[in-house]
Amino acid sequence: MKITDARVIVCSPGRNFVTLKIFTDQGIYGLGDATLNGMEKSVATYLTEYCIPALIGKDPGNIEDIWQYFYRGVYWRRGAVSMTAVSAIDMALWDIKAKLLDTPLYNLLGGRSRDRILVYAHANGANLGEAVENTAREVEKGFKAVRVQCGIPGVGNAYGVVTDKKPYEPAKRGLPPEEIWDTSLYLNYIPKVFGKIREVFGNDLHLLHDVHHRCTPIEAARLAKELEPFHLFWLEDPVACELQESLRLIRQHSTTPVAVGEVFNSVFDYTTLITEQLIDYIRMPLSHGGGITHLQKVAAFASFYHIATGFHGATDLSPVTLAAAIHFNTAINNFGIQEYMPHSEVVGDVFKTNYKFENGFLTIDDSPGIGVDIDEKAAARYPYITARLPVNRKSDGTLFNW
Ligand code: EZ4
Ligand code: CO
């Protein structure tokens, strides 16, 4: 079997997506998600100019060798752009192999370890009242786990909160908007938010919260400690952890579980975090973390340290990644939870999906491969629109982590 061609489809049904489609001489093609929010065209160019010419003629069945070719074989290893490209190639090759064998992807990853995938929803409120209302709405839809983000009095822009009552979408059209942030006001307020949410919803609803890299290690330790009575499912990205050792401080002070790594792209971002058991969930998604081939290794490594998966699943990851993640989560033993932020309806014009939400869980059907298809004619009706993530500043103007 040979790869005969591949192309990159860039489209914007409501938001930008980059999709790699690999064709073979058996008439089977595979899809991979190559979307890197706000940097879409860099991955598209890397794939088109550098990867695709080297892919043509290779046997798509040799997934491990092709992975190594685009990782080891490229002198400049790692980095978000190149790892997103490797991930998309890898995902498409697994899609091809499963389609060739006429079996759903999870079957090639070890078969079924569970029947359904626990997911968490998003509830964002401009203020506490709205956060309570929106949490109630997600609970009514059947969600058993909800990530709660809330506006902070006196803070211009809390992460993940919108003021126009529309669903939160990462990235805005045009140049990066600038936001204003104040950690001390946030730290004073957020325990009240979770106190109230627990009071209203009781103990059994799983609650999650994303700090989005905005605390120093000692601030994060204080936050994790003060949130401890509310028994979060997890506290996400409490610090910007280029320095993995900094997570030790949180562990020394609290039993709040920690989830890290939506911006990571290889196992080497995780080694200290995993071997010292400084985290509880790995967030690195299939589309940025080296695809199925690399995440299988990272998830297995994490499993020996009692760490589970909790893959990133915001709307800037395409339905191809979500479906692939459901297969992956179905197969592995150390699955924890999956983020599920449903795509807007217009995304369905382009991507035909095979998963279904019911009563707090996602399931996937048994169509061969990943099971998602792209309608290229529809994709052409939604051309790329520049959109960027915000830049964040402290109230005195200092540039900060977004
Ligand atoms: O900010 O996906 O947990 N989810 C998140 C996301 C990220 C966006 C960045 O593109 O932190 O909303
Ligand atoms: Co996050």
PDB file of C-alpha atoms in Angstrom, residues 26-324:
ATOM      1  CA  GLN A  26      -6.289   1.493  -2.278  1.00  0.00           C
ATOM      2  CA  GLY A  27      -8.863   4.267  -2.570  1.00  0.00           C
ATOM      3  CA  ILE A  28      -8.908   4.716   1.214  1.00  0.00           C
ATOM      4  CA  TYR A  29      -8.095   8.099   2.720  1.00  0.00           C
ATOM      5  CA  GLY A  30      -7.435   9.200   6.279  1.00  0.00           C
ATOM      6  CA  LEU A  31      -8.103  12.442   8.154  1.00  0.00           C
ATOM      7  CA  GLY A  32      -5.977  14.178  10.762  1.00  0.00           C
ATOM      8  CA  ASP A  33      -6.620  17.382  12.698  1.00  0.00           C
ATOM      9  CA  ALA A  34      -3.805  19.932  12.225  1.00  0.00           C
ATOM     10  CA  THR A  35      -5.479  22.891  13.938  1.00  0.00           C
ATOM     11  CA  LEU A  36      -3.273  25.074  16.145  1.00  0.00           C
ATOM     12  CA  ASN A  37      -5.428  27.955  17.327  1.00  0.00           C
ATOM     13  CA  GLY A  38      -4.200  31.325  16.057  1.00  0.00           C
ATOM     14  CA  MET A  39      -1.265  29.706  14.200  1.00  0.00           C
ATOM     15  CA  GLU A  40      -3.228  27.689  11.640  1.00  0.00           C
ATOM     16  CA  LYS A  41      -1.312  28.711   8.540  1.00  0.00           C
ATOM     17  CA  SER A  42       2.104  27.891  10.003  1.00  0.00           C
ATOM     18  CA  VAL A  43       1.100  24.237  10.431  1.00  0.00           C
ATOM     19  CA  ALA A  44      -0.630  24.191   7.023  1.00  0.00           C
ATOM     20  CA  THR A  45       2.533  25.530   5.356  1.00  0.00           C
ATOM     21  CA  TYR A  46       4.830  23.141   7.211  1.00  0.00           C
ATOM     22  CA  LEU A  47       2.666  20.212   6.135  1.00  0.00           C
ATOM     23  CA  THR A  48       2.272  21.325   2.521  1.00  0.00           C
ATOM     24  CA  GLU A  49       5.826  22.491   1.852  1.00  0.00           C
ATOM     25  CA  TYR A  50       7.865  20.039   3.913  1.00  0.00           C
ATOM     26  CA  CYS A  51       5.920  16.979   5.106  1.00  0.00           C
ATOM     27  CA  ILE A  52       3.596  16.008   2.260  1.00  0.00           C
ATOM     28  CA  PRO A  53       6.336  15.720  -0.413  1.00  0.00           C
ATOM     29  CA  ALA A  54       8.190  13.294   1.899  1.00  0.00           C
ATOM     30  CA  LEU A  55       5.025  11.303   2.677  1.00  0.00           C
ATOM     31  CA  ILE A  56       4.202  10.430  -0.915  1.00  0.00           C
ATOM     32  CA  GLY A  57       5.276   6.893  -1.809  1.00  0.00           C
ATOM     33  CA  LYS A  58       5.530   5.700   1.812  1.00  0.00           C
ATOM     34  CA  ASP A  59       3.547   2.691   3.049  1.00  0.00           C
ATOM     35  CA  PRO A  60       0.856   4.221   5.325  1.00  0.00           C
ATOM     36  CA  GLY A  61       0.788   1.021   7.380  1.00  0.00           C
ATOM     37  CA  ASN A  62       4.214   1.766   8.879  1.00  0.00           C
ATOM     38  CA  ILE A  63       2.831   4.250  11.390  1.00  0.00           C
ATOM     39  CA  GLU A  64       5.638   4.036  13.957  1.00  0.00           C
ATOM     40  CA  ASP A  65       8.350   4.454  11.318  1.00  0.00           C
ATOM     41  CA  ILE A  66       6.582   7.435   9.745  1.00  0.00           C
ATOM     42  CA  TRP A  67       6.138   8.991  13.202  1.00  0.00           C
ATOM     43  CA  GLN A  68       9.871   8.613  13.863  1.00  0.00           C
ATOM     44  CA  TYR A  69      10.639  10.009  10.397  1.00  0.00           C
ATOM     45  CA  PHE A  70       8.795  13.252  11.148  1.00  0.00           C
ATOM     46  CA  TYR A  71      10.060  13.473  14.766  1.00  0.00           C
ATOM     47  CA  ARG A  72      13.598  12.087  14.942  1.00  0.00           C
ATOM     48  CA  GLY A  73      14.186  12.539  11.245  1.00  0.00           C
ATOM     49  CA  VAL A  74      13.599  16.263  11.524  1.00  0.00           C
ATOM     50  CA  TYR A  75      16.619  17.760  13.224  1.00  0.00           C
ATOM     51  CA  TRP A  76      14.536  20.535  14.903  1.00  0.00           C
ATOM     52  CA  ARG A  77      12.469  18.291  17.135  1.00  0.00           C
ATOM     53  CA  ARG A  78       9.349  19.186  19.117  1.00  0.00           C
ATOM     54  CA  GLY A  79       7.605  22.576  19.280  1.00  0.00           C
ATOM     55  CA  ALA A  80       3.893  23.222  18.844  1.00  0.00           C
ATOM     56  CA  VAL A  81       3.880  23.751  15.071  1.00  0.00           C
ATOM     57  CA  SER A  82       5.865  20.684  14.070  1.00  0.00           C
ATOM     58  CA  MET A  83       4.244  18.425  16.686  1.00  0.00           C
ATOM     59  CA  THR A  84       0.770  19.455  15.479  1.00  0.00           C
ATOM     60  CA  ALA A  85       1.851  18.423  11.973  1.00  0.00           C
ATOM     61  CA  VAL A  86       3.238  15.069  13.235  1.00  0.00           C
ATOM     62  CA  SER A  87      -0.011  14.556  15.169  1.00  0.00           C
ATOM     63  CA  ALA A  88      -2.177  15.153  12.097  1.00  0.00           C
ATOM     64  CA  ILE A  89      -0.102  12.755   9.975  1.00  0.00           C
ATOM     65  CA  ASP A  90      -0.263  10.115  12.696  1.00  0.00           C
ATOM     66  CA  MET A  91      -4.029  10.463  13.191  1.00  0.00           C
ATOM     67  CA  ALA A  92      -4.657  10.146   9.451  1.00  0.00           C
ATOM     68  CA  LEU A  93      -2.485   7.011   9.249  1.00  0.00           C
ATOM     69  CA  TRP A  94      -4.385   5.328  12.108  1.00  0.00           C
ATOM     70  CA  ASP A  95      -7.625   6.296  10.339  1.00  0.00           C
ATOM     71  CA  ILE A  96      -6.366   4.634   7.145  1.00  0.00           C
ATOM     72  CA  LYS A  97      -5.240   1.456   8.920  1.00  0.00           C
ATOM     73  CA  ALA A  98      -8.545   1.048  10.757  1.00  0.00           C
ATOM     74  CA  LYS A  99     -10.543   1.703   7.579  1.00  0.00           C
ATOM     75  CA  LEU A 100      -8.418  -0.819   5.674  1.00  0.00           C
ATOM     76  CA  LEU A 101      -9.158  -3.418   8.362  1.00  0.00           C
ATOM     77  CA  ASP A 102     -12.798  -2.288   8.369  1.00  0.00           C
ATOM     78  CA  THR A 103     -12.844  -1.741  12.118  1.00  0.00           C
ATOM     79  CA  PRO A 104     -13.361   1.199  14.483  1.00  0.00           C
ATOM     80  CA  LEU A 105     -10.104   2.775  15.661  1.00  0.00           C
ATOM     81  CA  TYR A 106     -10.507   1.754  19.318  1.00  0.00           C
ATOM     82  CA  ASN A 107     -10.212  -1.874  18.215  1.00  0.00           C
ATOM     83  CA  LEU A 108      -6.609  -1.292  17.130  1.00  0.00           C
ATOM     84  CA  LEU A 109      -5.775   0.385  20.444  1.00  0.00           C
ATOM     85  CA  GLY A 110      -6.662  -2.576  22.628  1.00  0.00           C
ATOM     86  CA  GLY A 111     -10.414  -2.846  22.185  1.00  0.00           C
ATOM     87  CA  ARG A 112     -13.047  -1.673  24.632  1.00  0.00           C
ATOM     88  CA  SER A 113     -12.157  -0.896  28.220  1.00  0.00           C
ATOM     89  CA  ARG A 114     -15.471   0.883  28.844  1.00  0.00           C
ATOM     90  CA  ASP A 115     -18.839   1.524  27.251  1.00  0.00           C
ATOM     91  CA  ARG A 116     -19.050   5.297  27.505  1.00  0.00           C
ATOM     92  CA  ILE A 117     -16.845   8.302  28.071  1.00  0.00           C
ATOM     93  CA  LEU A 118     -17.390  10.659  31.011  1.00  0.00           C
ATOM     94  CA  VAL A 119     -17.218  14.255  29.782  1.00  0.00           C
ATOM     95  CA  TYR A 120     -17.267  17.669  31.390  1.00  0.00           C
ATOM     96  CA  ALA A 121     -19.179  20.695  30.216  1.00  0.00           C
ATOM     97  CA  HIS A 122     -18.408  24.407  30.512  1.00  0.00           C
ATOM     98  CA  ALA A 123     -20.415  26.842  32.636  1.00  0.00           C
ATOM     99  CA  ASN A 124     -19.200  30.418  32.360  1.00  0.00           C
ATOM    100  CA  GLY A 125     -20.774  33.321  34.176  1.00  0.00           C
ATOM    101  CA  ALA A 126     -19.996  37.021  33.925  1.00  0.00           C
ATOM    102  CA  ASN A 127     -20.870  37.023  37.644  1.00  0.00           C
ATOM    103  CA  LEU A 128     -21.637  34.459  40.324  1.00  0.00           C
ATOM    104  CA  GLY A 129     -25.407  34.518  39.684  1.00  0.00           C
ATOM    105  CA  GLU A 130     -24.851  33.703  36.023  1.00  0.00           C
ATOM    106  CA  ALA A 131     -22.282  31.014  36.896  1.00  0.00           C
ATOM    107  CA  VAL A 132     -24.892  29.308  39.089  1.00  0.00           C
ATOM    108  CA  GLU A 133     -27.548  29.646  36.356  1.00  0.00           C
ATOM    109  CA  ASN A 134     -25.275  28.272  33.664  1.00  0.00           C
ATOM    110  CA  THR A 135     -24.105  25.390  35.858  1.00  0.00           C
ATOM    111  CA  ALA A 136     -27.783  24.501  36.394  1.00  0.00           C
ATOM    112  CA  ARG A 137     -28.304  24.548  32.626  1.00  0.00           C
ATOM    113  CA  GLU A 138     -25.476  22.033  32.054  1.00  0.00           C
ATOM    114  CA  VAL A 139     -26.754  19.808  34.867  1.00  0.00           C
ATOM    115  CA  GLU A 140     -30.199  19.837  33.231  1.00  0.00           C
ATOM    116  CA  LYS A 141     -28.611  18.679  29.979  1.00  0.00           C
ATOM    117  CA  GLY A 142     -27.372  15.645  31.919  1.00  0.00           C
ATOM    118  CA  PHE A 143     -23.715  16.551  32.546  1.00  0.00           C
ATOM    119  CA  LYS A 144     -22.183  14.875  35.612  1.00  0.00           C
ATOM    120  CA  ALA A 145     -19.130  17.140  35.548  1.00  0.00           C
ATOM    121  CA  VAL A 146     -18.966  20.890  34.947  1.00  0.00           C
ATOM    122  CA  ARG A 147     -16.050  23.298  34.615  1.00  0.00           C
ATOM    123  CA  VAL A 148     -17.031  26.564  36.266  1.00  0.00           C
ATOM    124  CA  GLN A 149     -15.411  29.896  35.304  1.00  0.00           C
ATOM    125  CA  CYS A 150     -16.682  33.145  36.769  1.00  0.00           C
ATOM    126  CA  GLY A 151     -16.176  36.879  36.321  1.00  0.00           C
ATOM    127  CA  ILE A 152     -14.279  38.507  39.210  1.00  0.00           C
ATOM    128  CA  PRO A 153     -15.494  41.876  40.554  1.00  0.00           C
ATOM    129  CA  GLY A 154     -12.907  44.524  39.619  1.00  0.00           C
ATOM    130  CA  VAL A 155     -11.147  42.305  37.042  1.00  0.00           C
ATOM    131  CA  GLY A 156     -11.562  43.320  33.403  1.00  0.00           C
ATOM    132  CA  ASN A 157     -11.277  39.868  31.871  1.00  0.00           C
ATOM    133  CA  ALA A 158     -11.414  36.628  33.809  1.00  0.00           C
ATOM    134  CA  TYR A 159     -10.378  33.681  31.602  1.00  0.00           C
ATOM    135  CA  GLY A 160     -13.147  31.774  29.841  1.00  0.00           C
ATOM    136  CA  VAL A 161     -15.928  34.232  30.650  1.00  0.00           C
ATOM    137  CA  VAL A 162     -18.002  36.104  28.093  1.00  0.00           C
ATOM    138  CA  THR A 163     -20.126  39.165  28.696  1.00  0.00           C
ATOM    139  CA  ASP A 164     -22.409  38.877  25.637  1.00  0.00           C
ATOM    140  CA  LYS A 165     -24.167  35.675  26.814  1.00  0.00           C
ATOM    141  CA  LYS A 166     -22.931  33.787  23.725  1.00  0.00           C
ATOM    142  CA  PRO A 167     -21.041  30.495  24.192  1.00  0.00           C
ATOM    143  CA  TYR A 168     -17.358  31.101  24.928  1.00  0.00           C
ATOM    144  CA  GLU A 169     -15.163  30.577  21.834  1.00  0.00           C
ATOM    145  CA  PRO A 170     -11.379  30.632  22.145  1.00  0.00           C
ATOM    146  CA  ALA A 171      -9.929  33.249  19.699  1.00  0.00           C
ATOM    147  CA  LYS A 172     -11.339  36.422  18.204  1.00  0.00           C
ATOM    148  CA  ARG A 173     -11.103  37.804  14.663  1.00  0.00           C
ATOM    149  CA  GLY A 174      -8.200  40.092  13.828  1.00  0.00           C
ATOM    150  CA  LEU A 175      -5.127  40.922  15.878  1.00  0.00           C
ATOM    151  CA  PRO A 176      -4.901  39.640  19.470  1.00  0.00           C
ATOM    152  CA  PRO A 177      -7.223  41.577  21.783  1.00  0.00           C
ATOM    153  CA  GLU A 178      -5.598  42.775  25.032  1.00  0.00           C
ATOM    154  CA  GLU A 179      -7.123  41.791  28.345  1.00  0.00           C
ATOM    155  CA  ILE A 180      -6.574  43.038  31.889  1.00  0.00           C
ATOM    156  CA  TRP A 181      -6.036  40.739  34.854  1.00  0.00           C
ATOM    157  CA  ASP A 182      -5.526  40.914  38.633  1.00  0.00           C
ATOM    158  CA  THR A 183      -4.463  37.735  40.458  1.00  0.00           C
ATOM    159  CA  SER A 184      -5.005  39.004  43.997  1.00  0.00           C
ATOM    160  CA  LEU A 185      -8.661  39.913  43.346  1.00  0.00           C
ATOM    161  CA  TYR A 186      -9.104  36.494  41.701  1.00  0.00           C
ATOM    162  CA  LEU A 187      -7.561  34.644  44.646  1.00  0.00           C
ATOM    163  CA  ASN A 188      -9.792  36.461  47.115  1.00  0.00           C
ATOM    164  CA  TYR A 189     -12.980  35.761  45.171  1.00  0.00           C
ATOM    165  CA  ILE A 190     -12.791  32.297  43.624  1.00  0.00           C
ATOM    166  CA  PRO A 191     -13.201  30.254  46.871  1.00  0.00           C
ATOM    167  CA  LYS A 192     -16.542  32.085  47.364  1.00  0.00           C
ATOM    168  CA  VAL A 193     -17.590  30.974  43.896  1.00  0.00           C
ATOM    169  CA  PHE A 194     -16.995  27.297  44.640  1.00  0.00           C
ATOM    170  CA  GLY A 195     -18.519  27.648  48.124  1.00  0.00           C
ATOM    171  CA  LYS A 196     -21.726  28.870  46.498  1.00  0.00           C
ATOM    172  CA  ILE A 197     -21.703  26.286  43.697  1.00  0.00           C
ATOM    173  CA  ARG A 198     -21.279  23.434  46.205  1.00  0.00           C
ATOM    174  CA  GLU A 199     -24.042  24.868  48.373  1.00  0.00           C
ATOM    175  CA  VAL A 200     -26.452  24.978  45.405  1.00  0.00           C
ATOM    176  CA  PHE A 201     -25.506  21.717  43.670  1.00  0.00           C
ATOM    177  CA  GLY A 202     -24.453  19.472  46.560  1.00  0.00           C
ATOM    178  CA  ASN A 203     -21.477  17.168  46.807  1.00  0.00           C
ATOM    179  CA  ASP A 204     -21.963  14.760  43.940  1.00  0.00           C
ATOM    180  CA  LEU A 205     -21.587  17.007  40.904  1.00  0.00           C
ATOM    181  CA  HIS A 206     -17.980  16.907  39.652  1.00  0.00           C
ATOM    182  CA  LEU A 207     -16.583  20.441  39.573  1.00  0.00           C
ATOM    183  CA  LEU A 208     -13.547  21.558  37.599  1.00  0.00           C
ATOM    184  CA  HIS A 209     -11.800  24.901  37.269  1.00  0.00           C
ATOM    185  CA  ASP A 210      -9.153  26.278  34.902  1.00  0.00           C
ATOM    186  CA  VAL A 211      -6.640  28.778  36.344  1.00  0.00           C
ATOM    187  CA  HIS A 212      -5.157  29.126  32.847  1.00  0.00           C
ATOM    188  CA  HIS A 213      -1.531  29.495  33.983  1.00  0.00           C
ATOM    189  CA  ARG A 214      -2.184  32.652  36.026  1.00  0.00           C
ATOM    190  CA  CYS A 215      -0.751  31.901  39.475  1.00  0.00           C
ATOM    191  CA  THR A 216       2.784  31.806  40.776  1.00  0.00           C
ATOM    192  CA  PRO A 217       3.616  28.499  42.478  1.00  0.00           C
ATOM    193  CA  ILE A 218       2.946  29.856  45.978  1.00  0.00           C
ATOM    194  CA  GLU A 219      -0.304  31.514  44.859  1.00  0.00           C
ATOM    195  CA  ALA A 220      -1.362  28.228  43.265  1.00  0.00           C
ATOM    196  CA  ALA A 221      -0.584  26.387  46.514  1.00  0.00           C
ATOM    197  CA  ARG A 222      -2.811  28.849  48.412  1.00  0.00           C
ATOM    198  CA  LEU A 223      -5.613  28.468  45.880  1.00  0.00           C
ATOM    199  CA  ALA A 224      -5.460  24.656  45.854  1.00  0.00           C
ATOM    200  CA  LYS A 225      -5.514  24.678  49.666  1.00  0.00           C
ATOM    201  CA  GLU A 226      -8.446  27.085  49.931  1.00  0.00           C
ATOM    202  CA  LEU A 227     -10.450  25.147  47.342  1.00  0.00           C
ATOM    203  CA  GLU A 228      -9.767  21.840  49.104  1.00  0.00           C
ATOM    204  CA  PRO A 229     -13.044  21.832  51.120  1.00  0.00           C
ATOM    205  CA  PHE A 230     -15.024  21.962  47.842  1.00  0.00           C
ATOM    206  CA  HIS A 231     -13.478  18.743  46.513  1.00  0.00           C
ATOM    207  CA  LEU A 232     -12.781  19.735  42.933  1.00  0.00           C
ATOM    208  CA  PHE A 233     -12.442  16.985  40.341  1.00  0.00           C
ATOM    209  CA  TRP A 234      -9.428  19.006  39.225  1.00  0.00           C
ATOM    210  CA  LEU A 235      -7.727  22.363  39.241  1.00  0.00           C
ATOM    211  CA  GLU A 236      -6.300  22.956  35.765  1.00  0.00           C
ATOM    212  CA  ASP A 237      -3.052  24.679  34.808  1.00  0.00           C
ATOM    213  CA  PRO A 238      -2.601  26.391  38.191  1.00  0.00           C
ATOM    214  CA  VAL A 239       0.794  27.744  37.060  1.00  0.00           C
ATOM    215  CA  ALA A 240       2.631  28.261  33.787  1.00  0.00           C
ATOM    216  CA  CYS A 241       4.769  25.186  34.278  1.00  0.00           C
ATOM    217  CA  GLU A 242       7.732  25.524  31.988  1.00  0.00           C
ATOM    218  CA  LEU A 243       9.414  24.774  35.313  1.00  0.00           C
ATOM    219  CA  GLN A 244       7.968  21.382  36.177  1.00  0.00           C
ATOM    220  CA  GLU A 245       9.546  21.405  39.657  1.00  0.00           C
ATOM    221  CA  SER A 246       7.339  24.341  40.649  1.00  0.00           C
ATOM    222  CA  LEU A 247       4.358  21.985  40.912  1.00  0.00           C
ATOM    223  CA  ARG A 248       5.937  20.408  44.010  1.00  0.00           C
ATOM    224  CA  LEU A 249       4.809  23.371  46.065  1.00  0.00           C
ATOM    225  CA  ILE A 250       1.121  22.723  45.308  1.00  0.00           C
ATOM    226  CA  ARG A 251       1.408  19.074  46.318  1.00  0.00           C
ATOM    227  CA  GLN A 252       3.051  20.023  49.608  1.00  0.00           C
ATOM    228  CA  HIS A 253       0.021  22.092  50.577  1.00  0.00           C
ATOM    229  CA  SER A 254      -3.115  20.455  49.283  1.00  0.00           C
ATOM    230  CA  THR A 255      -5.010  17.392  48.116  1.00  0.00           C
ATOM    231  CA  THR A 256      -6.798  19.238  45.295  1.00  0.00           C
ATOM    232  CA  PRO A 257      -6.199  17.150  42.136  1.00  0.00           C
ATOM    233  CA  VAL A 258      -4.226  18.893  39.396  1.00  0.00           C
ATOM    234  CA  ALA A 259      -4.540  18.671  35.586  1.00  0.00           C
ATOM    235  CA  VAL A 260      -1.795  20.029  33.339  1.00  0.00           C
ATOM    236  CA  GLY A 261      -0.604  20.124  29.773  1.00  0.00           C
ATOM    237  CA  GLU A 262      -3.019  21.411  27.151  1.00  0.00           C
ATOM    238  CA  VAL A 263      -0.094  23.451  25.769  1.00  0.00           C
ATOM    239  CA  PHE A 264       2.423  20.595  25.992  1.00  0.00           C
ATOM    240  CA  ASN A 265       3.553  18.646  22.952  1.00  0.00           C
ATOM    241  CA  SER A 266       5.700  15.724  24.058  1.00  0.00           C
ATOM    242  CA  VAL A 267       6.462  13.386  26.945  1.00  0.00           C
ATOM    243  CA  PHE A 268       9.492  15.524  27.789  1.00  0.00           C
ATOM    244  CA  ASP A 269       7.175  18.279  29.048  1.00  0.00           C
ATOM    245  CA  TYR A 270       5.829  15.751  31.551  1.00  0.00           C
ATOM    246  CA  THR A 271       8.704  13.639  32.881  1.00  0.00           C
ATOM    247  CA  THR A 272       9.098  15.314  36.313  1.00  0.00           C
ATOM    248  CA  LEU A 273       5.361  15.859  36.665  1.00  0.00           C
ATOM    249  CA  ILE A 274       4.692  12.176  36.094  1.00  0.00           C
ATOM    250  CA  THR A 275       7.595  10.484  37.874  1.00  0.00           C
ATOM    251  CA  GLU A 276       7.192  12.673  40.983  1.00  0.00           C
ATOM    252  CA  GLN A 277       3.392  12.271  40.836  1.00  0.00           C
ATOM    253  CA  LEU A 278       2.910  16.048  40.868  1.00  0.00           C
ATOM    254  CA  ILE A 279      -0.255  15.892  38.761  1.00  0.00           C
ATOM    255  CA  ASP A 280      -3.339  13.701  38.477  1.00  0.00           C
ATOM    256  CA  TYR A 281      -4.435  14.211  34.859  1.00  0.00           C
ATOM    257  CA  ILE A 282      -2.616  14.730  31.564  1.00  0.00           C
ATOM    258  CA  ARG A 283      -4.310  17.294  29.297  1.00  0.00           C
ATOM    259  CA  MET A 284      -2.099  17.065  26.187  1.00  0.00           C
ATOM    260  CA  PRO A 285      -4.480  16.351  23.296  1.00  0.00           C
ATOM    261  CA  LEU A 286      -3.954  13.931  20.408  1.00  0.00           C
ATOM    262  CA  SER A 287      -3.764  16.824  17.930  1.00  0.00           C
ATOM    263  CA  HIS A 288      -0.836  18.612  19.619  1.00  0.00           C
ATOM    264  CA  GLY A 289       0.927  15.849  21.531  1.00  0.00           C
ATOM    265  CA  GLY A 290       2.234  13.675  18.729  1.00  0.00           C
ATOM    266  CA  GLY A 291      -0.987  11.916  17.814  1.00  0.00           C
ATOM    267  CA  ILE A 292      -2.163   8.482  18.865  1.00  0.00           C
ATOM    268  CA  THR A 293       1.302   6.934  18.587  1.00  0.00           C
ATOM    269  CA  HIS A 294       2.913   9.295  21.108  1.00  0.00           C
ATOM    270  CA  LEU A 295      -0.076   9.661  23.455  1.00  0.00           C
ATOM    271  CA  GLN A 296      -0.290   5.865  23.760  1.00  0.00           C
ATOM    272  CA  LYS A 297       3.209   5.953  25.198  1.00  0.00           C
ATOM    273  CA  VAL A 298       2.564   8.982  27.430  1.00  0.00           C
ATOM    274  CA  ALA A 299      -0.718   7.539  28.738  1.00  0.00           C
ATOM    275  CA  ALA A 300       0.953   4.186  29.443  1.00  0.00           C
ATOM    276  CA  PHE A 301       3.840   5.930  31.238  1.00  0.00           C
ATOM    277  CA  ALA A 302       1.340   7.979  33.292  1.00  0.00           C
ATOM    278  CA  SER A 303      -0.648   4.857  34.150  1.00  0.00           C
ATOM    279  CA  PHE A 304       2.269   3.389  36.097  1.00  0.00           C
ATOM    280  CA  TYR A 305       2.170   6.485  38.334  1.00  0.00           C
ATOM    281  CA  HIS A 306      -1.608   6.384  38.904  1.00  0.00           C
ATOM    282  CA  ILE A 307      -2.166   9.368  36.610  1.00  0.00           C
ATOM    283  CA  ALA A 308      -5.152   9.409  34.252  1.00  0.00           C
ATOM    284  CA  THR A 309      -6.043  11.188  31.024  1.00  0.00           C
ATOM    285  CA  GLY A 310      -8.203  14.299  30.796  1.00  0.00           C
ATOM    286  CA  PHE A 311      -7.704  15.449  27.234  1.00  0.00           C
ATOM    287  CA  HIS A 312      -8.159  19.026  26.131  1.00  0.00           C
ATOM    288  CA  GLY A 313     -11.344  19.324  24.066  1.00  0.00           C
ATOM    289  CA  ALA A 314     -12.118  22.988  23.451  1.00  0.00           C
ATOM    290  CA  THR A 315     -13.832  24.001  20.197  1.00  0.00           C
ATOM    291  CA  ASP A 316     -10.471  24.861  18.612  1.00  0.00           C
ATOM    292  CA  LEU A 317      -9.813  21.120  18.351  1.00  0.00           C
ATOM    293  CA  SER A 318     -11.741  19.763  15.369  1.00  0.00           C
ATOM    294  CA  PRO A 319     -14.345  16.970  15.470  1.00  0.00           C
ATOM    295  CA  VAL A 320     -11.626  14.674  14.082  1.00  0.00           C
ATOM    296  CA  THR A 321      -9.624  15.089  17.305  1.00  0.00           C
ATOM    297  CA  LEU A 322     -12.700  14.656  19.486  1.00  0.00           C
ATOM    298  CA  ALA A 323     -13.705  11.432  17.733  1.00  0.00           C
ATOM    299  CA  ALA A 324     -10.130  10.086  17.844  1.00  0.00           C
TER     300      ALA A 324
END
